[in-house]
Coordinates of C-alpha atoms in Angstrom, one line a residue:
Chain A
M30 CA 55.1 231.5 205.6
Q31 CA 54.3 228.3 204.2
I32 CA 51.0 228.1 206.3
L33 CA 50.0 231.7 204.9
A34 CA 51.0 230.4 200.9
R35 CA 48.6 227.4 201.3
T36 CA 45.8 229.3 203.4
S37 CA 45.8 231.8 200.5
G38 CA 45.6 229.1 198.3
F39 CA 42.7 227.6 199.8
L40 CA 41.2 230.9 200.3
A41 CA 41.6 231.6 196.4
L42 CA 40.1 228.7 195.5
L43 CA 37.5 229.6 197.4
S44 CA 36.6 232.9 195.9
C45 CA 36.9 231.1 192.6
L46 CA 34.5 229.2 193.5
A47 CA 32.5 231.8 194.6
A48 CA 32.8 234.2 191.5
L49 CA 32.1 231.2 189.5
A50 CA 28.5 230.9 191.6
L51 CA 28.4 234.4 190.4
V52 CA 28.9 234.5 187.1
Q53 CA 26.4 232.0 186.6
V54 CA 24.1 233.6 188.3
N55 CA 24.9 237.4 186.3
A56 CA 24.8 235.1 183.1
A57 CA 21.2 233.2 184.4
V58 CA 19.8 237.4 184.7
V59 CA 21.1 238.6 181.5
H60 CA 19.7 235.6 179.6
A61 CA 16.7 235.7 181.0
A62 CA 16.5 239.6 180.2
D63 CA 17.9 239.0 176.8
S64 CA 15.5 236.1 175.7
G65 CA 12.7 239.4 175.9
D66 CA 10.0 236.9 178.2
V67 CA 8.5 238.4 181.1
D68 CA 10.4 237.3 184.0
F69 CA 8.9 239.2 186.9
L70 CA 12.0 237.9 189.2
S71 CA 14.6 239.3 187.0
D72 CA 15.4 243.4 188.0
A73 CA 16.0 244.0 184.4
Y74 CA 12.4 243.5 184.2
Y75 CA 12.0 246.9 186.0
D76 CA 15.0 248.4 185.4
E77 CA 14.4 248.9 182.0
E78 CA 15.2 252.5 180.6
P79 CA 12.3 254.7 179.5
E80 CA 12.6 254.9 176.2
T81 CA 12.6 250.8 175.5
I82 CA 9.4 250.2 177.7
S83 CA 7.3 253.1 176.4
V84 CA 4.7 252.4 173.9
Y85 CA 4.7 253.9 170.6
D86 CA 1.8 256.1 170.5
P87 CA 1.8 259.1 167.9
L88 CA -1.5 259.6 167.8
E89 CA -2.0 259.8 171.6
P90 CA -4.6 263.4 171.2
M91 CA -6.5 261.6 169.1
N92 CA -6.8 258.5 171.0
R93 CA -7.1 260.4 174.4
A94 CA -9.9 262.2 173.1
I95 CA -11.8 258.6 171.8
F96 CA -10.6 257.3 175.4
T97 CA -12.8 259.8 176.8
F98 CA -15.4 259.3 174.4
N99 CA -15.5 255.7 175.5
D100 CA -15.1 256.5 179.1
R101 CA -18.6 258.5 178.7
A102 CA -20.0 256.3 176.6
Y103 CA -19.4 253.9 179.1
F104 CA -20.6 255.4 182.5
W105 CA -23.4 257.1 180.4
V106 CA -24.7 254.1 178.5
L107 CA -23.0 251.1 178.4
K108 CA -23.2 250.8 182.4
P109 CA -26.5 251.4 183.3
V110 CA -27.6 248.8 180.3
A111 CA -25.5 246.2 181.5
T112 CA -26.1 246.6 185.1
G113 CA -29.8 246.3 184.0
Y114 CA -29.2 243.1 181.8
A115 CA -27.4 241.8 185.0
H116 CA -30.3 242.5 187.3
V117 CA -32.6 240.5 185.0
L118 CA -30.5 237.7 183.7
P119 CA -28.3 235.4 186.5
W120 CA -24.8 235.5 186.0
E121 CA -25.4 231.2 185.0
V122 CA -27.4 232.8 182.1
R123 CA -24.7 235.7 180.9
G124 CA -22.0 233.0 181.3
C125 CA -23.8 230.3 179.1
V126 CA -24.3 233.7 176.5
S127 CA -20.4 234.4 176.4
N128 CA -19.7 231.0 176.2
F129 CA -21.7 230.9 172.8
F130 CA -20.3 233.6 171.0
N131 CA -16.9 232.4 172.3
N132 CA -17.5 228.9 170.7
L133 CA -18.8 230.7 167.1
Q134 CA -15.3 232.1 166.9
E135 CA -13.6 228.8 167.5
P136 CA -13.1 228.1 163.5
V137 CA -11.1 231.3 163.2
R138 CA -9.0 230.8 166.0
F139 CA -8.4 226.9 163.9
V140 CA -7.5 228.7 161.2
N141 CA -5.5 231.0 163.0
C142 CA -3.5 228.3 164.8
L143 CA -2.8 226.7 161.8
L144 CA -1.2 230.0 159.9
Q145 CA 0.9 230.2 162.8
A146 CA 2.0 226.5 162.7
R147 CA 0.7 225.5 166.2
F148 CA -0.7 222.7 165.4
S149 CA -1.2 221.0 168.6
D150 CA -3.2 224.1 169.6
A151 CA -5.3 223.4 166.5
G152 CA -6.4 220.2 167.5
R153 CA -6.9 221.5 170.9
V154 CA -9.1 224.4 169.3
L155 CA -11.2 221.8 167.2
A156 CA -11.5 219.3 170.0
R157 CA -13.2 222.0 171.8
F158 CA -15.6 223.4 169.0
L159 CA -16.9 219.6 168.9
I160 CA -17.0 218.8 172.0
N161 CA -18.7 221.9 173.1
S162 CA -21.1 222.3 170.0
T163 CA -22.4 218.8 170.7
G164 CA -22.1 217.9 174.4
G165 CA -22.2 221.6 175.3
V166 CA -25.5 222.2 173.5
F167 CA -24.4 224.6 170.7
G168 CA -21.7 225.9 172.8
L169 CA -24.1 227.3 175.5
A170 CA -22.3 225.4 178.0
D171 CA -18.2 224.4 177.9
P172 CA -17.4 220.8 178.8
A173 CA -14.3 221.2 177.1
T174 CA -12.9 223.2 180.0
R175 CA -14.5 222.0 182.8
D176 CA -14.8 218.3 182.2
L177 CA -11.7 217.6 179.9
D178 CA -9.4 220.1 180.7
I179 CA -8.9 221.6 177.9
P180 CA -8.4 225.3 178.6
P181 CA -9.3 228.0 175.6
V182 CA -6.7 228.8 173.5
D183 CA -6.0 232.5 172.5
A184 CA -5.4 232.7 168.7
S185 CA -6.3 235.7 166.3
L186 CA -4.8 237.2 162.8
G187 CA -3.5 239.8 164.7
Q188 CA -1.2 237.3 166.5
T189 CA -0.3 235.5 163.5
L190 CA 0.8 238.6 161.5
G191 CA 3.0 239.5 164.7
R192 CA 4.5 235.8 164.4
W193 CA 5.2 237.0 160.7
G194 CA 7.2 239.5 161.7
I195 CA 4.6 242.2 161.2
G196 CA 5.0 244.9 163.9
D197 CA 2.1 246.6 165.8
G198 CA 2.6 249.9 164.0
F199 CA 1.3 251.9 166.7
Y200 CA -1.2 251.8 169.4
L201 CA -4.8 252.9 168.8
V202 CA -8.1 253.5 170.6
M203 CA -11.1 252.5 168.8
P204 CA -14.8 254.0 169.7
L205 CA -16.9 251.8 171.7
F206 CA -13.6 248.9 171.2
G207 CA -11.0 249.8 173.1
S208 CA -7.0 249.5 173.0
T209 CA -5.6 247.7 169.9
T210 CA -3.0 248.4 168.0
L211 CA -2.9 249.1 164.1
R212 CA -2.5 245.6 163.1
D213 CA -4.3 244.0 165.9
F214 CA -7.1 246.0 164.8
S215 CA -6.8 245.1 161.4
G216 CA -6.7 241.3 161.9
T217 CA -9.6 242.1 164.1
V218 CA -11.6 243.5 161.2
V219 CA -10.5 240.4 159.1
D220 CA -11.5 237.8 161.8
A221 CA -14.9 239.3 162.1
L222 CA -15.3 239.0 158.1
A223 CA -14.6 235.5 158.6
M224 CA -17.6 235.2 160.8
T225 CA -20.1 236.2 158.2
P226 CA -21.2 233.0 157.6
Y227 CA -22.8 232.8 160.6
Y228 CA -25.0 235.7 159.5
S229 CA -25.6 234.9 156.6
W230 CA -29.2 233.9 157.3
S231 CA -29.8 237.6 158.0
D232 CA -28.3 240.4 155.9
D233 CA -30.0 243.1 158.0
F234 CA -27.7 246.0 159.3
V235 CA -30.3 246.5 162.2
V236 CA -30.5 242.6 163.2
N237 CA -26.6 242.3 163.0
A238 CA -26.1 245.3 164.7
G239 CA -28.3 243.8 167.9
I240 CA -26.3 240.4 167.8
Y241 CA -23.3 242.5 168.0
A242 CA -24.6 244.8 170.9
E243 CA -26.1 241.7 172.8
K244 CA -22.4 240.5 172.8
E245 CA -20.5 243.2 174.4
V246 CA -23.4 244.3 176.7
N247 CA -23.5 240.7 177.8
K248 CA -19.3 240.5 178.5
I249 CA -19.7 244.2 180.0
S250 CA -22.1 243.2 182.6
L251 CA -19.9 239.9 183.3
H252 CA -16.9 242.3 184.4
L253 CA -18.6 245.6 185.8
G254 CA -16.5 247.1 188.1
E255 CA -13.3 246.5 186.8
Y256 CA -13.0 249.7 184.8
E257 CA -14.3 252.1 187.5
D258 CA -11.3 249.7 189.9
L259 CA -8.5 251.0 187.4
K260 CA -9.7 254.3 186.9
E261 CA -10.3 255.1 190.6
L262 CA -6.7 254.1 191.8
S263 CA -5.0 255.6 188.5
F264 CA -3.7 258.7 188.6
D265 CA -3.9 259.0 184.2
P266 CA -6.3 256.1 183.5
Y267 CA -5.5 256.7 179.7
I268 CA -1.8 255.7 180.2
S269 CA -2.7 253.1 182.8
L270 CA -5.4 251.5 180.7
R271 CA -2.7 251.4 177.5
N272 CA 0.3 250.1 179.9
A273 CA -2.4 247.2 181.2
Y274 CA -3.4 246.4 177.3
F275 CA 0.3 245.8 176.6
Q276 CA 1.3 244.0 179.7
H277 CA -2.1 241.7 179.7
R278 CA -1.5 240.8 175.9
M279 CA 2.0 239.9 176.7
R280 CA 0.6 237.5 179.1
L281 CA -1.6 235.9 176.8
R282 CA 0.9 235.5 174.2
D283 CA 3.5 234.1 176.3
K284 CA 1.3 231.3 177.6
D285 CA -0.3 230.6 174.1
V286 CA 3.0 231.2 172.2
P287 CA 5.5 228.8 172.8
F288 CA 8.4 229.5 171.2
P289 CA 10.4 227.6 168.9
D290 CA 8.4 224.4 169.7
E291 CA 5.9 222.8 172.5
Chain B
M28 CA 53.0 221.1 208.3
K29 CA 52.5 218.2 205.8
R30 CA 49.2 217.3 207.3
L31 CA 47.7 220.8 205.9
P32 CA 46.7 219.6 201.7
F33 CA 44.9 217.6 203.3
L34 CA 43.2 219.2 206.2
S35 CA 42.1 222.1 203.4
L36 CA 41.1 219.3 201.0
F37 CA 39.3 217.8 203.7
L38 CA 37.9 220.9 204.9
L39 CA 36.8 221.8 201.4
L40 CA 35.2 218.5 200.6
F41 CA 33.1 219.0 204.0
L42 CA 32.7 222.5 204.1
V43 CA 31.1 222.9 200.8
P44 CA 28.5 220.0 200.8
V45 CA 27.2 221.5 204.3
S46 CA 27.1 225.1 203.4
G47 CA 25.1 223.9 200.4
R48 CA 22.9 222.2 202.2
A49 CA 22.6 225.0 204.7
A50 CA 22.0 227.4 202.1
T51 CA 18.9 225.6 200.8
A52 CA 17.8 224.6 204.5
T53 CA 17.4 227.9 205.6
V54 CA 15.9 229.8 202.4
P55 CA 12.0 229.3 203.8
D56 CA 9.1 228.1 201.4
P57 CA 7.4 231.5 199.9
T58 CA 3.9 229.6 199.5
A59 CA 4.5 227.9 203.3
Q60 CA 4.6 232.1 204.2
M61 CA 1.9 232.8 202.1
R62 CA -0.8 230.3 202.8
P63 CA -1.5 231.5 206.6
F64 CA -1.7 235.0 205.5
V65 CA -3.9 234.7 203.2
A66 CA -6.2 232.5 205.6
K67 CA -5.6 235.3 208.1
I68 CA -7.1 238.1 205.8
T69 CA -9.9 235.8 204.3
N70 CA -10.6 235.1 207.8
L71 CA -11.2 239.0 208.9
L72 CA -13.4 239.1 206.2
R73 CA -15.4 236.4 207.1
N74 CA -15.7 237.3 210.6
E75 CA -19.1 238.0 211.3
D76 CA -18.3 240.3 214.0
F77 CA -17.5 243.1 211.8
K78 CA -20.8 243.7 210.0
N79 CA -21.2 246.6 211.8
D80 CA -17.9 248.1 212.2
P81 CA -18.3 252.0 211.0
K82 CA -14.7 252.9 212.3
C83 CA -13.7 250.0 210.2
E84 CA -11.5 248.5 212.9
R85 CA -11.2 245.5 210.4
C86 CA -9.4 247.9 208.3
Q87 CA -6.5 248.7 210.7
K88 CA -6.3 244.9 211.0
I89 CA -5.9 244.2 207.8
I90 CA -3.5 247.2 207.1
N91 CA -1.0 245.5 210.4
I92 CA -1.3 242.0 208.4
A93 CA -0.3 243.4 205.3
K94 CA 2.8 245.5 206.4
E95 CA 3.8 241.8 208.0
H96 CA 4.0 240.6 204.3
F97 CA 4.6 243.5 201.8
D98 CA 7.6 245.7 201.7
F99 CA 6.0 248.9 200.5
R100 CA 9.6 250.7 200.4
E101 CA 10.9 248.6 198.0
M102 CA 7.9 248.8 196.1
S103 CA 8.0 252.6 196.1
K104 CA 11.5 252.2 195.2
R105 CA 10.5 250.4 191.8
V106 CA 7.8 252.6 191.3
L107 CA 9.7 255.9 190.8
G108 CA 12.6 254.0 188.8
R109 CA 15.8 256.2 188.8
Q110 CA 14.2 259.2 190.3
W111 CA 14.2 257.0 193.9
R112 CA 17.8 257.9 193.5
R113 CA 17.7 261.3 193.4
L114 CA 15.3 261.9 196.8
S115 CA 17.1 262.6 199.9
P116 CA 16.3 260.2 202.8
E117 CA 13.3 262.0 204.3
Q118 CA 11.8 262.7 200.9
K119 CA 12.2 259.2 200.6
D120 CA 10.2 258.4 203.7
K121 CA 7.5 260.6 202.6
F122 CA 7.2 259.1 199.6
V123 CA 7.0 255.4 201.5
T124 CA 4.1 256.9 203.9
L125 CA 2.2 258.8 200.8
F126 CA 2.2 255.2 198.4
T127 CA 1.4 252.7 201.0
R128 CA -1.5 254.9 202.3
L129 CA -2.6 255.0 198.3
L130 CA -2.4 251.2 197.9
Q131 CA -3.9 250.6 201.6
Y132 CA -7.2 252.2 200.4
A133 CA -6.9 250.8 197.1
Y134 CA -7.4 247.4 199.1
I135 CA -9.6 248.6 202.2
G136 CA -11.9 249.7 199.5
K137 CA -12.5 246.1 198.2
I138 CA -13.4 244.6 201.5
K139 CA -17.2 245.1 200.8
D140 CA -16.9 243.4 197.4
Y141 CA -16.0 240.3 199.4
A142 CA -18.5 237.5 198.5
G143 CA -16.3 233.9 199.7
Q144 CA -13.7 233.8 197.0
Q145 CA -11.4 231.4 197.3
V146 CA -7.3 231.4 197.3
E147 CA -5.7 228.5 195.3
F148 CA -2.1 228.0 195.1
T149 CA -1.1 226.8 192.1
G150 CA 2.8 227.1 192.0
Q151 CA 6.0 229.1 193.1
R152 CA 9.5 229.4 191.5
I153 CA 12.5 230.8 193.4
R154 CA 15.3 232.4 192.2
G155 CA 18.0 233.4 194.6
R156 CA 16.3 235.8 197.0
R157 CA 13.5 236.2 194.9
A158 CA 10.3 233.9 194.5
E159 CA 7.0 234.3 192.9
V160 CA 4.2 232.5 194.5
K161 CA 1.1 232.0 191.8
T162 CA -2.1 231.9 193.1
L163 CA -5.8 231.7 191.7
L164 CA -8.6 234.4 192.8
V165 CA -11.6 231.8 192.5
D166 CA -14.6 233.5 191.7
R167 CA -18.2 232.3 191.0
D168 CA -18.3 233.1 187.2
K169 CA -14.5 233.7 186.6
T170 CA -10.8 233.0 187.9
I171 CA -8.2 235.2 188.3
P172 CA -4.6 234.4 188.4
V173 CA -2.5 236.7 190.7
S174 CA 0.7 236.2 191.4
Y175 CA 3.3 237.8 194.2
I176 CA 6.4 239.1 193.3
M177 CA 8.5 238.6 196.9
L178 CA 12.0 239.2 198.1
L179 CA 13.6 237.2 200.8
K180 CA 14.0 240.0 203.8
G181 CA 15.7 238.0 206.5
D182 CA 13.8 234.9 207.3
Q183 CA 10.6 236.3 206.1
W184 CA 9.5 237.1 202.2
M185 CA 8.0 240.2 201.4
T186 CA 5.9 241.0 198.2
Y187 CA 7.4 243.9 196.6
D188 CA 4.9 243.3 193.3
V189 CA 1.4 241.7 192.8
V190 CA 0.6 240.6 188.9
V191 CA -3.0 240.8 188.3
E192 CA -3.9 238.5 184.8
G193 CA -0.2 239.3 183.7
V194 CA -0.5 243.3 184.6
S195 CA 2.4 244.3 187.5
L196 CA 0.7 246.8 189.5
V197 CA 4.2 248.0 189.7
R198 CA 5.1 248.9 185.8
N199 CA 1.7 250.4 185.7
Y200 CA 2.1 253.0 188.1
M201 CA 6.0 253.0 187.0
E202 CA 4.9 254.2 183.8
Q203 CA 1.8 256.6 184.9
F204 CA 4.5 258.3 187.4
R205 CA 7.0 258.7 184.5
E206 CA 4.6 260.6 182.6
I207 CA 3.7 263.0 185.4
L208 CA 7.6 263.5 186.3
R209 CA 8.4 263.9 182.8
R210 CA 5.7 267.0 182.5
D211 CA 5.5 268.3 186.0
K212 CA 8.6 267.3 188.0
Y213 CA 8.7 265.1 191.2
A214 CA 7.0 267.9 192.8
G215 CA 4.2 267.9 190.9
L216 CA 3.7 263.7 191.1
L217 CA 4.0 264.3 195.5
K218 CA 1.1 266.8 194.9
K219 CA -1.0 264.6 192.9
L220 CA -0.2 261.9 195.1
E221 CA -1.2 263.9 198.0
E222 CA -4.7 264.8 196.2
K223 CA -5.2 261.6 195.3
V224 CA -5.0 259.8 198.9
K225 CA -6.9 262.7 200.2
Q226 CA -9.8 262.4 197.8
L227 CA -9.7 258.3 198.5
E228 CA -9.9 259.1 202.5
Q229 CA -12.8 261.1 202.0
E230 CA -14.6 258.7 200.1
K231 CA -14.1 255.9 202.3
L232 CA -15.2 258.5 205.2
Q233 CA -18.8 259.2 203.5
E234 CA -19.1 255.3 202.6
A235 CA -18.4 255.0 206.4
T236 CA -21.0 257.4 207.4
R237 CA -23.6 256.7 205.3
P238 CA -25.9 253.5 206.5
A239 CA -24.9 250.3 205.1
P240 CA -27.3 249.0 202.3
A241 CA -29.5 246.3 202.8
G242 CA -28.5 242.7 202.4

């Protein structure tokens, strides 16, 4: 009997240890789910109730109409133009154009970093702007990323407003602009207005529209085929793109907005 | 009899560290398993022997290699969410077969686009039987982060989700399927899936019969 009691005591001890280990594992899983981070290793990420992952999209009929318009605009106008453009200019040149426009936006990113109290990121953005504007010849090259390992920082007013506690509002699809939300689009408009000093040498609408068109066509020429892939394999391209937009945005902001402090 | 407490203490002290060590030793390294898989695929893609390959024997080879490393059943289960539990075993099998074919066409469609892109392994994390292997697909003018989410089956890490630039393939399909399930129920989803697979199959056939473009 004594042996039996002792053995069962031993077993009880073992099962306690096992239980403890399980509780710890569960706690880790629960914690990961609670923190709101994207964690692909957690089942909670896949098991969420439909209501909680669905995006607030009250304007879906209007958004779908604009989505269809954008789809046509892409296949009938933008894609042929961007394809021709890509044939004329080698990808190295198009990369430079993309770097150039990207560099012009660094001051706006700098201000947004400050507004979000991301001071080390602000320093990084400033360093990138100074290095790329000089060593990169007006921002045509990106030696900050390539040689000095200072990768681009994502910061926009939409993000700033989000950090200040302002919600997304709802999902929006804008003509020729694409996926955004009410908050982010408002931020984009203000960010774009903040860029006007660059264009002060020309208040001609046609010239400014031309610059914008060049920037967009150049961007599309570097991403030809990506929308086609998404569309070919999806059952509802509208939902697929909406979902991809939110997932991608979450990754960008997770990576670049460390909470609470670095 | 008096020795028994000592014996159990001895066993406890001895067994726990051993089993602990054994547990870490038996978990294979996910990146180490992923490397040869990626190498096999890129070697096949680089292989010049397949330049004139109208029946696409290479496609079948790639599918066979993928089957060893991808858990299409686990993927199907996650993509359907709660609907999965309501299906009969036969329905489950049918869905897995269809969804697998859809994904195969997705990847086979990409074969012709391959232009020597490199895969760099940038890190991994393991939690229990789950692992994430992070890679970078390096193209000439851009790098695309791709993560493989895996589950340990026996001693083999099996991928059940692919995350491209933060976008989970499973989550993306899940949201699309949920809308279809709400509107058209499971029967409607199955019909859409069958149509899509058929459409991709025909496109592939047309491509195979068309003469290859120069260069």
